[in-house]
């Protein structure tokens, strides 16, 4: 059977990544080998599992391995496996297009990256798998045959704009990737990858733990004839070739911490996570007794691009007695710890365990509980012992971690303790709740917070005024997830969370009895003074507010909107609406600052002529201003703009000279 090579063009975005590889911005070029071995190891795992599940699949799984083959003269290195292999469509889809989600994002970021170092960091963050081969090779040839199929596929590219595909009738099952190596250039970290010594070194460094044998063919002097002793005098020049396994295949999680170097852990982390960063923290765990298992977990130092994507790569590799079973992203750890990567090796599960069984398995549930607690306590330890690393953790994963406050009530207190928040006294850093509590004013027993869309928006909100004036610290919660937990979480260390934008805020905590009494009297007097205006406003704005009242929160602004203790914040309403849930706007109270000139003038105007037409317009403007000041959205911005224009016109036009016009509202 003969076939013609078909030529395909790389998608533009794939080509852009390839160009980067061809021009090798990444200084750690050796890592191509780790990527290829990692892919082969995955392919061997897949074949083993598929052969267990599909009894009709006619494949030999007795000698699964990875082979490294070199040819010094031709300057080639081949990494071959007898794993699952790929069909022609797989090759086009998986290799030809680099169609993984996130590629677009990587491309966009790369386009914005200022220099090689920034590009390098991005590649570290996204990883580029198979394409890293173009850092070291001029031409890459991949020959593969999917298990169970009769014909293989040959793919080849020089990393230019195109690749070719043709049938490979004699391809053995599995995949081999042959690199036609660029000339060695030690100065540019491009080494001689045909050297046995180099390959041994790299496998030892990056892939020693791979559970499948990684083999090379070595030339050895032929053994001497029998009876010959150790003397070398008559050594014949003849050599024989021998196949040697060059990785120890030792499961890292079965070793103790001091037997494994940080580098080895980091390389293993990169293998299980498909990431290129260095883990921030390594967690080892061993359980003996009823359920025996070992776990080796990693907290990454960089969030993967797909952290918030529905379809993201898995997290924990489940092994049973050293045999890889599956990658699990839901049963072994809760979703809010999805950034954690690693391995769990359980001794008592069946090798045939399915996802469905996992979901219900008592042992798995026990493991999940323990791992969850361990990860949270590790974060707490990080917080106290390595503040810089904790900060990295929090910046990368804080938003995800806080999802636990919504989804994992059992660990609520521990999660709150391990979390940190922006606050009015934390500059642009973070504070823990324990630190916040230690700074509370005497008499203060609640934790003040406000939610909003950004730190600046919250800091400038009218709600903040009186708290600022009285020196109360306020947590500034601007992650969307904050809206979800803060209402329901209740308290921390016996201190209730209190929104400064809701209900009554008792700011007299630190005052003396006399001061409190004086403040109450002043408030009562003002309520009386403004009673008529407040009643009238309540009616005039009845579509928008529950009532109008005099505020104790304001020192600078004229008005503010205040929800009752159980109402949803406007931001939360907005989030629900954005997710397609039709939440009606809830009405809130309009609080007025009795010392503000606008409010004073409004009272005077109302006292002079309670029926004046402009009065209703002014009331609507005051309400609209309060909404805008908190970062809210006007229901009818155009109507508000018309009111404002009319009002400005009246103010600017000379007395008695206001232009006539029809305004429709
Ligand atoms: N040796 C192989 N055997 C079978 N399939 C392979 C092999 N190498 C690659 N593949 C397939 O091609 C896909 C793309 O590989 P590539 O290395 O580019 O990305 P990846 O392994 O998915 O992610 P990463 O960037 O983390 O390595 C793999 O997911 C796998 O399905």
XYZ file of C-alpha atoms and ligand atoms in Angstrom:
696
model
C 0.000 0.000 0.000
C 1.411 3.343 -0.908
C 0.193 6.708 0.139
C 1.007 10.249 -0.638
C 2.050 12.758 1.919
C -0.561 15.447 2.366
C 0.553 18.878 3.394
C -1.398 20.851 5.980
C -0.962 24.358 7.236
C -0.643 25.118 10.898
C -3.275 27.413 12.299
C -1.912 30.917 12.658
C -1.910 30.735 16.434
C -0.105 27.405 16.470
C 2.467 28.799 14.094
C 3.104 31.720 16.375
C 3.902 29.391 19.264
C 6.051 27.293 16.994
C 8.050 30.322 15.928
C 8.772 30.942 19.563
C 10.025 27.415 19.992
C 12.088 27.482 16.802
C 13.739 30.656 17.990
C 14.007 29.172 21.444
C 13.214 31.853 23.912
C 13.084 29.258 26.605
C 16.457 28.733 28.205
C 15.608 25.387 29.730
C 15.720 23.521 26.438
C 16.433 20.191 28.134
C 12.821 20.089 29.227
C 11.707 18.839 25.787
C 12.778 15.354 26.889
C 10.698 15.526 30.034
C 7.684 16.502 27.888
C 8.135 13.628 25.453
C 8.695 11.076 28.212
C 5.718 12.438 30.095
C 3.499 12.073 27.002
C 4.779 8.531 26.480
C 4.156 7.649 30.096
C 0.578 8.942 29.815
C 0.131 6.925 26.619
C 1.303 3.761 28.371
C -1.044 4.402 31.293
C -3.906 4.873 28.866
C -3.164 1.665 27.027
C -2.988 -0.330 30.232
C -6.317 1.036 31.390
C -7.987 0.616 28.018
C -6.818 -2.976 27.767
C -8.381 -3.683 31.153
C -11.652 -2.058 30.201
C -11.897 -3.335 26.643
C -11.332 -7.069 26.584
C -11.629 -7.109 22.787
C -8.666 -4.806 22.332
C -6.004 -7.073 20.950
C -2.777 -5.628 22.297
C 0.262 -6.945 24.026
C 0.739 -5.136 27.292
C 3.426 -7.410 28.651
C 6.360 -5.211 27.787
C 5.204 -1.616 28.042
C 8.153 0.747 28.032
C 9.770 3.876 26.661
C 12.823 3.603 24.445
C 15.392 6.297 23.751
C 17.336 5.712 20.584
C 20.129 7.858 19.171
C 22.113 8.090 16.002
C 25.185 10.222 16.331
C 25.908 10.379 12.628
C 22.428 11.370 11.576
C 22.117 13.466 14.724
C 18.779 12.027 15.681
C 17.118 11.163 18.949
C 13.992 9.026 18.993
C 11.651 8.702 21.946
C 9.400 5.714 21.346
C 6.684 4.075 23.372
C 4.351 1.143 22.795
C 1.416 2.916 24.405
C -2.035 3.815 23.177
C -0.826 5.612 20.012
C -2.873 7.986 17.905
C -5.199 7.669 14.965
C -4.753 9.935 11.944
C -7.498 12.201 13.254
C -5.864 12.294 16.674
C -2.624 13.391 15.100
C -4.299 16.210 13.195
C -6.400 17.230 16.201
C -3.912 16.808 19.013
C -0.569 17.433 17.406
C -1.395 19.413 14.291
C -3.488 22.156 15.766
C -2.447 22.593 19.359
C -6.132 23.128 19.897
C -6.048 23.096 23.615
C -8.112 25.703 25.360
C -6.002 28.517 26.639
C -3.750 28.565 23.605
C -5.486 31.695 22.396
C -4.907 33.314 25.733
C -1.263 32.323 25.754
C -0.824 33.718 22.261
C -2.441 36.996 23.261
C -0.264 37.315 26.339
C 2.826 36.451 24.371
C 2.010 39.195 21.910
C 1.931 41.613 24.828
C 5.038 40.229 26.518
C 7.721 42.870 26.558
C 10.845 40.779 26.384
C 12.228 37.296 26.203
C 12.146 36.896 29.978
C 8.427 37.688 30.040
C 7.787 35.232 27.204
C 9.777 32.627 29.044
C 7.693 33.074 32.127
C 4.511 32.704 30.103
C 5.712 29.505 28.537
C 6.516 28.316 32.030
C 2.964 29.115 33.005
C 1.198 27.496 30.072
C 3.571 24.754 29.012
C 3.767 23.808 25.372
C 4.210 20.049 25.559
C 5.055 18.378 22.289
C 6.025 21.625 20.589
C 8.952 22.093 22.931
C 10.754 19.628 20.635
C 11.287 22.472 18.168
C 13.602 24.132 20.664
C 16.177 21.456 19.909
C 15.191 19.985 16.540
C 15.078 21.237 12.940
C 12.688 18.551 11.888
C 10.381 16.430 13.984
C 8.939 13.166 12.710
C 6.200 11.376 14.576
C 5.117 7.873 13.647
C 2.198 6.455 15.504
C -0.389 3.729 15.413
C -3.412 3.657 17.637
C -3.917 0.410 19.573
C -6.391 -1.788 17.707
C -5.891 -0.098 14.324
C -4.061 -1.648 11.409
C -2.435 1.344 9.750
C -0.284 3.995 11.311
C 0.324 7.650 10.549
C 3.497 9.582 9.886
C 3.588 13.275 10.721
C 6.506 15.513 9.954
C 7.283 19.186 10.270
C 10.196 21.563 10.238
C 8.332 24.018 12.417
C 7.712 26.245 9.376
C 4.167 26.971 8.264
C 3.243 23.411 7.327
C 3.328 19.781 8.311
C 2.844 16.633 6.284
C 0.824 13.551 7.031
C 0.963 10.220 5.333
C 0.068 6.650 6.019
C 2.651 4.513 7.751
C 1.588 0.956 6.942
C 4.334 -0.729 8.937
C 4.245 1.441 12.016
C 4.357 -0.544 15.220
C 1.697 0.164 17.805
C 2.519 3.189 19.909
C 4.290 6.398 19.108
C 7.807 7.322 18.190
C 9.018 10.873 17.942
C 12.261 11.395 16.081
C 14.095 14.660 16.478
C 16.561 15.738 13.844
C 18.680 17.703 16.234
C 20.020 21.184 15.746
C 23.800 21.407 16.152
C 24.818 21.405 19.773
C 25.462 24.863 21.125
C 26.374 24.652 24.791
C 26.421 28.406 25.186
C 22.755 28.528 24.299
C 21.899 25.608 26.565
C 21.513 23.365 23.551
C 23.398 20.200 24.388
C 24.273 17.081 22.487
C 21.202 14.961 22.973
C 22.715 12.016 21.146
C 25.092 11.560 24.043
C 24.238 8.608 26.238
C 25.711 10.435 29.170
C 23.471 13.446 28.617
C 20.356 11.323 28.267
C 21.107 9.426 31.447
C 21.636 12.693 33.247
C 18.357 14.178 31.998
C 16.301 11.078 32.722
C 17.770 10.898 36.200
C 16.998 14.551 36.767
C 13.537 14.844 35.242
C 11.974 11.468 34.829
C 13.485 9.040 37.296
C 10.133 8.415 38.998
C 8.280 7.517 35.776
C 6.743 4.164 36.586
C 7.393 2.661 33.138
C 10.906 1.578 32.239
C 12.849 4.111 30.193
C 15.406 2.185 28.190
C 18.448 2.858 26.114
C 20.642 0.641 24.056
C 24.237 0.658 25.173
C 27.278 -0.727 23.516
C 29.366 -2.886 25.776
C 32.503 -4.843 25.265
C 31.605 -8.417 24.472
C 31.979 -10.735 27.424
C 35.167 -12.629 27.489
C 35.204 -16.328 26.727
C 34.435 -18.599 29.651
C 37.252 -19.324 32.063
C 38.703 -15.968 31.359
C 39.189 -14.130 34.573
C 39.116 -10.411 35.215
C 42.401 -9.730 33.478
C 42.005 -7.318 30.610
C 45.086 -8.310 28.704
C 43.312 -10.085 25.803
C 40.193 -7.961 25.630
C 38.703 -8.268 22.169
C 37.551 -5.024 20.558
C 34.169 -6.541 19.775
C 31.166 -4.990 21.390
C 27.650 -6.105 22.025
C 24.579 -4.027 22.576
C 22.590 -4.266 25.732
C 19.295 -2.724 26.702
C 19.401 -0.930 30.009
C 16.674 0.670 32.054
C 17.921 4.030 33.188
C 15.209 5.232 35.568
C 14.811 3.868 39.067
C 10.971 3.889 38.723
C 10.684 4.470 42.423
C 7.420 6.051 43.450
C 8.350 9.319 45.090
C 5.410 9.187 47.430
C 6.658 5.931 48.875
C 9.895 7.581 49.949
C 10.403 9.694 53.026
C 10.868 13.428 52.709
C 14.593 13.352 53.364
C 15.190 10.744 50.681
C 13.934 13.068 47.945
C 15.444 16.360 46.902
C 13.330 19.440 46.236
C 14.391 19.237 42.606
C 13.087 15.700 42.297
C 9.813 16.727 43.855
C 9.571 19.693 41.506
C 10.120 17.507 38.449
C 7.532 15.059 39.632
C 5.123 17.911 40.209
C 5.681 19.069 36.632
C 4.941 15.574 35.400
C 1.639 15.186 37.251
C 0.445 18.733 36.754
C 1.621 19.326 33.191
C 2.872 22.633 34.532
C 6.278 24.224 34.294
C 6.490 26.150 37.544
C 8.095 25.143 40.825
C 5.689 24.103 43.570
C 5.263 26.480 46.457
C 4.682 23.729 48.959
C 5.004 19.972 49.113
C 2.688 17.925 51.306
C 3.367 14.301 52.154
C 0.907 12.158 54.013
C 0.797 8.555 55.071
C -2.109 6.735 56.667
C -1.932 3.333 58.207
C -4.629 1.272 59.857
C -8.117 0.743 58.459
C -7.442 2.547 55.217
C -3.899 2.545 54.048
C -2.807 5.226 51.668
C -0.042 7.625 50.837
C -0.388 11.044 49.325
C 2.053 13.467 47.802
C 0.459 16.813 47.077
C 1.734 20.075 45.677
C 0.546 23.627 45.973
C 1.697 25.293 42.748
C 3.251 28.725 42.689
C 1.370 29.797 39.599
C -2.298 29.494 38.768
C -2.889 27.582 35.538
C -4.768 29.446 32.814
C -7.739 27.097 33.107
C -8.328 27.499 36.840
C -11.721 29.039 36.245
C -12.673 27.038 33.204
C -15.324 24.391 33.370
C -13.231 22.009 31.294
C -9.936 22.041 33.092
C -7.247 19.474 33.467
C -7.510 17.062 36.373
C -5.816 17.409 39.686
C -4.955 14.293 41.612
C -3.586 11.108 40.109
C -5.079 8.117 41.812
C -2.889 5.048 42.092
C -3.664 1.699 43.633
C -0.547 0.001 44.961
C 1.735 1.960 42.584
C -0.466 1.379 39.531
C -1.931 4.460 37.916
C -5.723 4.268 37.829
C -7.088 7.654 36.800
C -6.797 11.371 37.091
C -9.458 12.669 39.404
C -10.671 16.203 39.745
C -13.605 15.891 42.084
C -13.562 12.959 44.464
C -10.260 13.238 46.247
C -10.357 16.942 46.945
C -13.189 19.472 46.957
C -13.486 21.816 44.023
C -12.194 24.827 45.895
C -8.851 23.045 46.291
C -8.681 22.253 42.573
C -5.323 24.010 42.285
C -3.694 21.250 44.358
C -1.913 18.638 42.240
C -0.368 15.338 43.157
C -0.849 11.671 43.799
C -2.883 9.510 46.120
C -1.930 5.862 46.305
C -4.559 3.784 48.088
C -3.753 0.239 49.064
C -7.215 -1.243 49.422
C -9.082 -0.126 46.316
C -9.759 -2.429 43.413
C -7.644 -1.889 40.327
C -10.870 -1.728 38.350
C -12.369 1.035 40.408
C -14.606 3.265 38.293
C -15.487 6.921 38.695
C -18.969 5.964 39.855
C -17.594 3.709 42.556
C -15.134 6.371 43.621
C -17.964 8.792 44.257
C -19.530 6.490 46.793
C -16.512 4.857 48.297
C -16.203 5.303 52.038
C -12.452 5.122 51.901
C -12.246 7.824 49.269
C -14.496 10.049 51.349
C -12.260 9.561 54.373
C -9.180 10.343 52.300
C -10.863 13.459 50.936
C -11.693 14.709 54.441
C -8.165 14.207 55.634
C -6.513 15.712 52.556
C -8.797 18.730 52.738
C -7.895 19.419 56.354
C -4.232 18.876 55.618
C -4.195 21.322 52.701
C -5.991 23.987 54.734
C -3.645 23.575 57.682
C -0.673 23.737 55.313
C -1.948 27.085 54.051
C -2.310 28.290 57.640
C 1.258 27.227 58.383
C 2.458 29.006 55.289
C 0.683 32.122 56.484
C 2.554 32.216 59.757
C 5.926 30.818 58.768
C 6.535 32.040 55.207
C 4.591 35.257 54.654
C 6.071 35.919 51.206
C 5.134 32.492 49.910
C 1.742 32.835 51.527
C 1.271 36.094 49.672
C 2.116 34.372 46.394
C -0.346 31.642 47.264
C -3.057 34.103 48.124
C -2.586 36.196 45.009
C -2.734 33.113 42.806
C -5.364 31.028 44.539
C -7.159 33.124 47.184
C -10.227 33.602 45.035
C -10.588 29.867 44.528
C -9.792 29.014 48.129
C -12.567 31.308 49.366
C -15.101 29.263 47.381
C -14.735 26.833 50.279
C -16.530 29.321 52.495
C -19.601 28.755 50.347
C -19.203 25.040 49.697
C -17.546 23.535 52.744
C -19.289 24.686 55.910
C -17.537 21.992 57.981
C -14.193 23.666 57.449
C -15.476 27.216 57.529
C -13.480 28.363 60.534
C -10.243 26.849 59.311
C -10.690 28.385 55.864
C -11.442 31.804 57.364
C -8.332 31.546 59.508
C -6.181 30.665 56.518
C -7.659 33.435 54.377
C -6.701 37.062 54.132
C -8.484 40.169 53.006
C -7.846 43.691 51.903
C -8.806 46.249 54.492
C -8.772 49.968 55.090
C -5.633 49.635 57.176
C -3.789 47.140 55.025
C -2.676 49.640 52.361
C -2.675 47.509 49.265
C -1.725 44.362 51.141
C -3.856 41.907 53.058
C -4.843 41.263 56.631
C -5.863 38.050 58.338
C -8.986 37.997 60.466
C -6.941 37.360 63.593
C -4.930 40.482 62.849
C -8.121 42.438 62.229
C -9.542 41.305 65.555
C -6.361 42.246 67.377
C -6.777 45.797 66.064
C -10.476 46.186 66.896
C -11.420 49.340 68.800
C -12.455 48.849 72.383
C -16.144 48.092 72.505
C -16.226 46.946 68.869
C -17.464 43.399 68.586
C -18.267 42.998 64.913
C -16.076 42.638 61.836
C -16.991 45.423 59.458
C -16.886 44.742 55.754
C -18.155 46.101 52.540
C -18.445 44.367 49.187
C -18.006 46.071 45.848
C -16.409 45.787 42.472
C -13.001 47.164 43.334
C -10.980 48.392 46.251
C -11.195 51.982 45.029
C -14.931 51.849 44.539
C -15.477 50.551 48.068
C -13.019 52.971 49.640
C -14.771 55.897 48.017
C -18.242 54.717 48.864
C -20.331 57.056 51.037
C -20.892 54.121 53.401
C -17.271 54.370 54.401
C -17.387 57.965 55.564
C -18.429 57.691 59.189
C -16.373 54.542 59.742
C -13.351 56.326 58.419
C -14.089 59.380 60.546
C -14.363 57.235 63.652
C -11.320 55.105 62.804
C -12.981 51.716 62.323
C -11.198 49.203 60.115
C -13.313 47.800 57.280
C -12.622 44.714 55.162
C -12.753 45.582 51.477
C -14.208 42.583 49.699
C -14.047 42.945 45.958
C -13.866 39.393 44.606
C -17.179 38.194 43.152
C -16.960 35.131 45.388
C -16.965 37.387 48.468
C -20.579 38.260 47.755
C -21.429 34.593 47.995
C -19.948 33.667 51.338
C -20.004 36.771 53.434
C -23.752 36.844 54.012
C -23.957 33.232 55.029
C -20.751 32.651 56.925
C -22.027 34.362 60.062
C -19.108 34.890 62.342
C -15.459 34.219 63.067
C -14.104 33.759 66.600
C -17.434 34.978 68.023
C -17.327 38.171 65.988
C -20.178 38.663 63.568
C -19.532 39.909 60.039
C -21.395 43.193 59.632
C -21.860 44.912 56.285
C -21.451 48.649 56.605
C -23.933 49.026 53.777
C -26.733 47.204 55.527
C -28.938 47.703 58.584
C -28.065 49.921 61.497
C -24.374 50.453 62.093
C -23.530 51.092 65.722
C -20.551 53.373 65.593
C -20.827 54.472 69.195
C -18.913 51.434 70.413
C -15.990 53.391 71.776
C -18.002 56.332 73.102
C -18.734 57.094 76.751
C -22.289 56.895 78.067
C -22.559 60.680 77.995
C -21.365 60.848 74.422
C -23.860 58.173 73.423
C -26.685 60.026 75.118
C -25.761 63.288 73.443
C -25.593 61.585 70.057
C -29.036 59.981 70.557
C -30.555 63.310 71.494
C -29.016 65.062 68.503
C -30.347 62.306 66.246
C -33.855 62.578 67.671
C -33.807 66.329 67.186
C -32.749 66.018 63.587
C -35.359 63.404 62.846
C -37.931 65.827 64.135
C -36.539 68.746 62.131
C -36.524 66.701 58.934
C -39.705 64.725 59.621
C -41.819 66.421 56.947
C -39.184 66.134 54.258
C -38.529 62.477 55.111
C -42.205 61.551 54.930
C -42.611 63.381 51.653
C -39.510 61.713 50.161
C -40.753 58.285 51.225
C -43.866 58.885 49.120
C -42.247 60.694 46.193
C -39.646 57.913 45.763
C -41.864 55.030 46.831
C -41.027 53.082 43.654
C -37.348 53.046 44.567
C -36.916 53.204 48.338
C -38.474 51.689 51.442
C -38.160 54.861 53.485
C -36.124 58.022 53.894
C -34.267 58.627 57.146
C -31.500 60.663 58.704
C -28.092 59.019 58.485
C -25.384 58.480 61.047
C -23.000 57.147 58.406
C -22.338 60.189 56.307
C -19.882 62.976 56.830
C -19.275 64.140 53.249
C -21.924 62.815 50.887
C -25.513 63.995 50.751
C -27.229 60.628 50.627
C -26.662 56.914 50.677
C -28.741 53.792 50.089
C -28.868 51.256 52.895
C -30.232 47.718 52.680
C -31.767 45.933 55.628
C -29.693 43.348 57.430
C -30.847 40.479 55.206
C -31.090 42.125 51.837
C -28.845 41.225 48.931
C -26.107 43.675 48.070
C -26.568 45.422 44.724
C -23.407 43.681 43.473
C -24.830 40.275 44.314
C -28.056 41.156 42.530
C -25.987 42.148 39.547
C -24.048 38.870 39.621
C -27.261 36.875 39.691
C -28.677 38.902 36.828
C -25.476 38.433 34.845
C -25.804 34.676 35.321
C -29.311 34.825 33.871
C -31.369 34.741 37.067
C -34.058 37.394 37.023
C -33.636 38.991 40.429
C -35.880 42.013 40.994
C -34.199 45.146 42.285
C -34.660 45.246 46.025
C -35.659 48.549 47.545
C -33.436 50.069 50.171
C -33.686 52.985 52.588
C -32.422 56.398 51.503
C -30.367 57.955 54.276
C -29.683 61.685 54.194
C -26.823 63.664 55.646
C -28.562 66.475 57.558
C -25.423 68.622 57.464
C -25.018 68.532 53.710
C -25.965 71.815 51.957
C -27.996 69.937 49.366
C -30.114 68.241 52.021
C -30.490 71.499 53.944
C -31.591 73.234 50.728
C -34.005 70.430 49.902
C -35.619 70.763 53.307
C -35.963 74.518 52.843
C -37.456 74.118 49.375
C -39.927 71.528 50.652
C -40.899 73.770 53.577
C -41.416 76.709 51.183
C -43.556 74.868 48.639
C -44.191 71.178 49.121
C -45.987 70.936 45.769
C -43.286 72.538 43.573
C -42.753 70.419 40.443
C -38.945 70.681 40.589
C -38.949 69.149 44.057
C -39.760 65.666 42.728
C -36.984 66.039 40.138
C -34.537 66.989 42.867
C -35.596 63.991 44.948
C -35.002 61.688 41.954
C -31.602 63.271 41.399
C -30.617 62.746 45.039
C -31.644 59.089 44.768
C -29.753 58.655 41.477
C -26.651 60.257 42.929
C -26.708 57.899 45.888
C -26.939 54.956 43.498
C -24.054 56.162 41.329
C -21.839 56.932 44.319
C -21.932 53.323 45.475
C -21.081 52.119 41.976
C -24.653 51.003 41.294
C -26.480 51.142 38.006
C -29.321 53.520 37.209
C -32.373 51.783 35.855
C -32.881 54.563 33.299
C -29.631 56.509 32.842
C -31.114 58.642 30.032
C -33.938 59.899 32.254
C -31.409 60.731 34.965
C -29.276 62.658 32.469
C -32.337 64.658 31.339
C -33.201 65.535 34.943
C -29.648 66.609 35.559
C -29.560 68.717 32.393
C -32.812 70.449 33.356
C -31.586 71.109 36.838
C -28.262 72.526 35.630
C -30.034 74.661 33.083
C -32.235 76.130 35.776
C -29.236 76.769 37.961
C -27.214 78.417 35.198
C -29.925 80.443 33.484
C -30.446 83.976 34.861
C -33.369 84.275 37.293
C -36.768 84.159 35.510
C -35.086 83.376 32.211
C -35.282 79.598 32.162
C -35.784 78.411 28.598
C -39.089 76.728 27.854
C -38.839 73.146 26.714
C -40.785 69.954 26.574
C -39.284 67.267 28.679
C -40.731 63.852 28.482
C -39.948 61.395 31.203
N 3.460 9.553 22.872
C 2.155 9.829 22.716
N 1.256 8.831 22.614
C -0.053 9.069 22.450
N -0.580 10.300 22.425
C 0.256 11.349 22.521
C 1.656 11.177 22.677
N 2.231 12.401 22.736
C 1.213 13.303 22.649
N 0.037 12.676 22.534
C -1.295 13.279 22.413
O -1.155 14.609 21.974
C -1.694 15.513 22.935
C -0.931 16.810 22.914
O 0.335 16.652 23.475
P 1.107 17.849 24.094
O 2.373 17.367 24.699
O 1.225 18.933 23.074
O 0.127 18.393 25.164
P -0.366 17.727 26.549
O 0.492 16.564 26.891
O -1.821 17.503 26.445
O -0.164 18.923 27.526
P 1.185 19.485 28.116
O 1.389 20.822 27.516
O 0.890 19.568 29.520
O 2.263 18.501 27.787
C -1.659 14.755 24.239
O -2.638 15.219 25.135
C -1.934 13.325 23.779
O -3.311 13.098 23.643
